CSV table of C-alpha atoms in Angstrom, one decimal:
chain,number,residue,atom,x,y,z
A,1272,UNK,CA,31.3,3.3,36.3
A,1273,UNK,CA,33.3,5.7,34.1
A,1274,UNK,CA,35.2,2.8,32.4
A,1275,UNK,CA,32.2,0.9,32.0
A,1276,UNK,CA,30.8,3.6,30.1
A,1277,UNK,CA,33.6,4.1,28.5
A,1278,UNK,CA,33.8,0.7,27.3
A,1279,UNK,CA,30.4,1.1,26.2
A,1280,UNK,CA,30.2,4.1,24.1
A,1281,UNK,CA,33.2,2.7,22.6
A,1282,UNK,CA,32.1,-0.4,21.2
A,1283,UNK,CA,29.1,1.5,20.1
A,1284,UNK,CA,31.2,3.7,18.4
A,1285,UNK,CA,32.9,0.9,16.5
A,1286,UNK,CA,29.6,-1.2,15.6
A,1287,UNK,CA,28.3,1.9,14.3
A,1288,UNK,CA,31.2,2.4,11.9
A,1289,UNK,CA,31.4,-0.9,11.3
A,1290,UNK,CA,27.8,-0.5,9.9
A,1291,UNK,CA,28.9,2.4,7.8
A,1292,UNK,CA,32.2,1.1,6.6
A,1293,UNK,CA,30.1,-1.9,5.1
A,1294,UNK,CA,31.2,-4.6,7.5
A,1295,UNK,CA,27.9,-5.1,9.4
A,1296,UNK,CA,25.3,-5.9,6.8
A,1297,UNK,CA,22.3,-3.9,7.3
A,1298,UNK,CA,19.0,-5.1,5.9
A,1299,UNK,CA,16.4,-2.8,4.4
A,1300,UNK,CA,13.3,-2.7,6.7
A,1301,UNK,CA,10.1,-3.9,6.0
A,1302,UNK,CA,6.4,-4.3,6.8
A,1303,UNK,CA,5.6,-7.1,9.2
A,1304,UNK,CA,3.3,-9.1,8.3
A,1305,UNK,CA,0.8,-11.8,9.6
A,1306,UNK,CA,-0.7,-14.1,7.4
A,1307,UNK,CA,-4.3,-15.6,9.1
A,1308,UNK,CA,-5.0,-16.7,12.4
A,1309,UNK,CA,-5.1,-19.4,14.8
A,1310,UNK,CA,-9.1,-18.9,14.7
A,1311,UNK,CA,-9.4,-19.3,11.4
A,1312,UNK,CA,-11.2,-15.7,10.9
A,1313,UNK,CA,-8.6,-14.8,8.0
A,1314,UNK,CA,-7.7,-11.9,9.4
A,1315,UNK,CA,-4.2,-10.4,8.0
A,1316,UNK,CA,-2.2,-7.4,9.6
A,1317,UNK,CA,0.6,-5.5,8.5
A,1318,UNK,CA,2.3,-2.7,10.0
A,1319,UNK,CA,4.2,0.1,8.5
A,1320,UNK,CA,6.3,3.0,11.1
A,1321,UNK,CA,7.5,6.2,9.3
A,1322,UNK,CA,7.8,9.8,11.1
A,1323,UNK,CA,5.6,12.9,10.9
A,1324,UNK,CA,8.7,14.8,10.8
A,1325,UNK,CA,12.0,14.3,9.7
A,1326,UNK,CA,14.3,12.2,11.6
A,1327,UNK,CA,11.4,11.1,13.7
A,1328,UNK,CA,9.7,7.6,14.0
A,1329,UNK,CA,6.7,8.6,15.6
A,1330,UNK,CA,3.6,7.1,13.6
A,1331,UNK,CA,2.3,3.8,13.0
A,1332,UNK,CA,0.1,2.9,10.6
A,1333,UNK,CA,-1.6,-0.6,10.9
A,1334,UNK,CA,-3.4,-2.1,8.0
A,1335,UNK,CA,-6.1,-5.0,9.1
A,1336,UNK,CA,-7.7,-7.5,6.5
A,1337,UNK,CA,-10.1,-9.6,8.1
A,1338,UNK,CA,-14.1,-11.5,7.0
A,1339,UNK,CA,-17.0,-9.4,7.8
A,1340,UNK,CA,-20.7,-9.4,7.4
A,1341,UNK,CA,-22.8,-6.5,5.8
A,1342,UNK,CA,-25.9,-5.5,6.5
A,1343,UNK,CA,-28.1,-7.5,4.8
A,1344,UNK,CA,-25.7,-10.4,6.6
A,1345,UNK,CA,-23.5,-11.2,3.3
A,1346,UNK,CA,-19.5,-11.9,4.1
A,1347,UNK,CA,-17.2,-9.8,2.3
A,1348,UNK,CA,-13.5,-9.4,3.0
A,1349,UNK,CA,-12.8,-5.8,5.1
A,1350,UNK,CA,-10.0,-3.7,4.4
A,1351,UNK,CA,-9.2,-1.0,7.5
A,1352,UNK,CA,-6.3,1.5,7.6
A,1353,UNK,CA,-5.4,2.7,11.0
A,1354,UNK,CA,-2.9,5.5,12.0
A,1355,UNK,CA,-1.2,5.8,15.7
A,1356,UNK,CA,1.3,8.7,16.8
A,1357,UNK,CA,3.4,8.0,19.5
A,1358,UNK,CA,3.7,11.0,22.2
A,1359,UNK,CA,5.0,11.8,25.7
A,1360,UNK,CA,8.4,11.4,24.1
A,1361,UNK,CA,7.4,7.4,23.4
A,1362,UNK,CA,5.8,6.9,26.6
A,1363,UNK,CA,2.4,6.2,25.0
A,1364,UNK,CA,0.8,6.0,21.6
A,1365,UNK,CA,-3.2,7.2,20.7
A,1366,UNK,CA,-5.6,5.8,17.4
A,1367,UNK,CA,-5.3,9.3,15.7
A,1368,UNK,CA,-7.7,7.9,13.0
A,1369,UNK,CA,-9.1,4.9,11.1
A,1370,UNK,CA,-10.7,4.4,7.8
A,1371,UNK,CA,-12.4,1.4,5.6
A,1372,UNK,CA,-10.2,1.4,3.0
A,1373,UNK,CA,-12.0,-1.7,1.0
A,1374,UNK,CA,-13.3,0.3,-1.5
A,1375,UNK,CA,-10.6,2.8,-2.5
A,1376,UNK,CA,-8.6,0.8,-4.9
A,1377,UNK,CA,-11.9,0.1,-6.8
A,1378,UNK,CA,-12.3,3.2,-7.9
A,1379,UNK,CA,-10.5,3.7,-11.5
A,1380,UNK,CA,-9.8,7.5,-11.0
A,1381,UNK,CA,-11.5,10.2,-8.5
A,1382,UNK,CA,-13.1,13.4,-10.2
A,1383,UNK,CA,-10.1,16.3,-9.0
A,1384,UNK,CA,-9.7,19.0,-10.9
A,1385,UNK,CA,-5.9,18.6,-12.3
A,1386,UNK,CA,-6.5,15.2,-13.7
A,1387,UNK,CA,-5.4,15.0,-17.5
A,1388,UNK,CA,-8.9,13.9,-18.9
A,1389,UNK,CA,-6.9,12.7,-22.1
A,1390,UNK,CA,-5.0,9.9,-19.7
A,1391,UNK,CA,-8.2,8.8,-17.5
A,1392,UNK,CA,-8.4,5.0,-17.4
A,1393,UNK,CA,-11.3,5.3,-19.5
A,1394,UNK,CA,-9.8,6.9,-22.3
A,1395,UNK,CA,-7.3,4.8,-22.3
A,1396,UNK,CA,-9.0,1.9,-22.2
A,1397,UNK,CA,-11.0,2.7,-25.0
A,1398,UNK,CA,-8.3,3.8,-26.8
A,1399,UNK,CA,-7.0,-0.1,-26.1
A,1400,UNK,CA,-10.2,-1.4,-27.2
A,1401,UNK,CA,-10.0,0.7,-30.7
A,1402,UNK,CA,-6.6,0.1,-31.3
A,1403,UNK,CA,-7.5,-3.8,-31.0
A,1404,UNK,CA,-10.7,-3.3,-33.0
A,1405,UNK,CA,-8.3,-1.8,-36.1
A,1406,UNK,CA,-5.9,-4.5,-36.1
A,1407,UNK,CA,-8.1,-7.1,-36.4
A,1408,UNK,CA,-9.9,-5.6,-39.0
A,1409,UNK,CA,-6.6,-4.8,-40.8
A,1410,UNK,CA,-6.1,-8.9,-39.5
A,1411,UNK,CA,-9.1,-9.7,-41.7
A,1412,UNK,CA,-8.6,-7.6,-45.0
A,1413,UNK,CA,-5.0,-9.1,-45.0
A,1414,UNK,CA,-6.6,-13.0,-45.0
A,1415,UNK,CA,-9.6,-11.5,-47.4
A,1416,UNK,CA,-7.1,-10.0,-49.9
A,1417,UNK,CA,-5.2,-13.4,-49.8
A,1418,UNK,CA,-8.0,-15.4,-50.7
């Protein structure tokens, strides 16, 4: 039993240097990620893991892209974020909570104290839109003046 253990840690031991030393290739992780459904609902999934603390994996965010109707019965395309923690030492997960996130990357900017008002999107959009405005204006005296 001893040597089998031995054995063991041993060749984890070596693997793991391995992996440090460059040898073993290690890939970055990623999101997985589901693309539709048999059932033709369009639904799409991926899930993230990160930790609540450092150096532990312990939460689980699942983000869930699927058709729905509203309530006048229209379609539109749902966006939810959901969040699990694992506990018990990984012996069980819980929903800790879950939110419609469809919405929040239509708004341009929220209204938080702290926000440079001189760099809202706004601004800078008009800014784009005046800076545009002037050079084709400068555009057109240049072909006037030729003429």
């Amino acid at each position: 039993m001893k040597l089998a253990f031995g054995i063991t840690l041993g060749a984890l031991i070596g693997m793991t240097a391995a992996c440090f030393a460059g040898a073993i290739p290690l890939s970055p992780a990623h999101a997985q990620t589901v693309s539709g459904d048999a059932t033709g609902t369009g639904a799409a999934v991926v899930v993230g893991t990160g930790g609540s603390q450092p150096n532990q994996n312990d939460i689980c965010w699942i983000l869930f892209r699927e058709k729905a109707k509203d309530k006048d019965g229209k379609d539109y395309e749902r966006t939810s974020l959901c969040l699990y923690r694992s506990m018990g030492n990984g012996q069980l997960f819980d929903l800790v909570d879950t939110r419609d996130i469809t919405y929040d990357g239509k708004i341009a900017q929220l209204h938080i104290p702290g926000h440079n008002p001189g760099l809202s999107p706004q601004t800078i959009k008009d800014k784009w839109d005046d800076a545009v405005r002037k050079e084709k204006e400068r555009q057109e005296k240049e072909k006037n003046a030729k003429k």
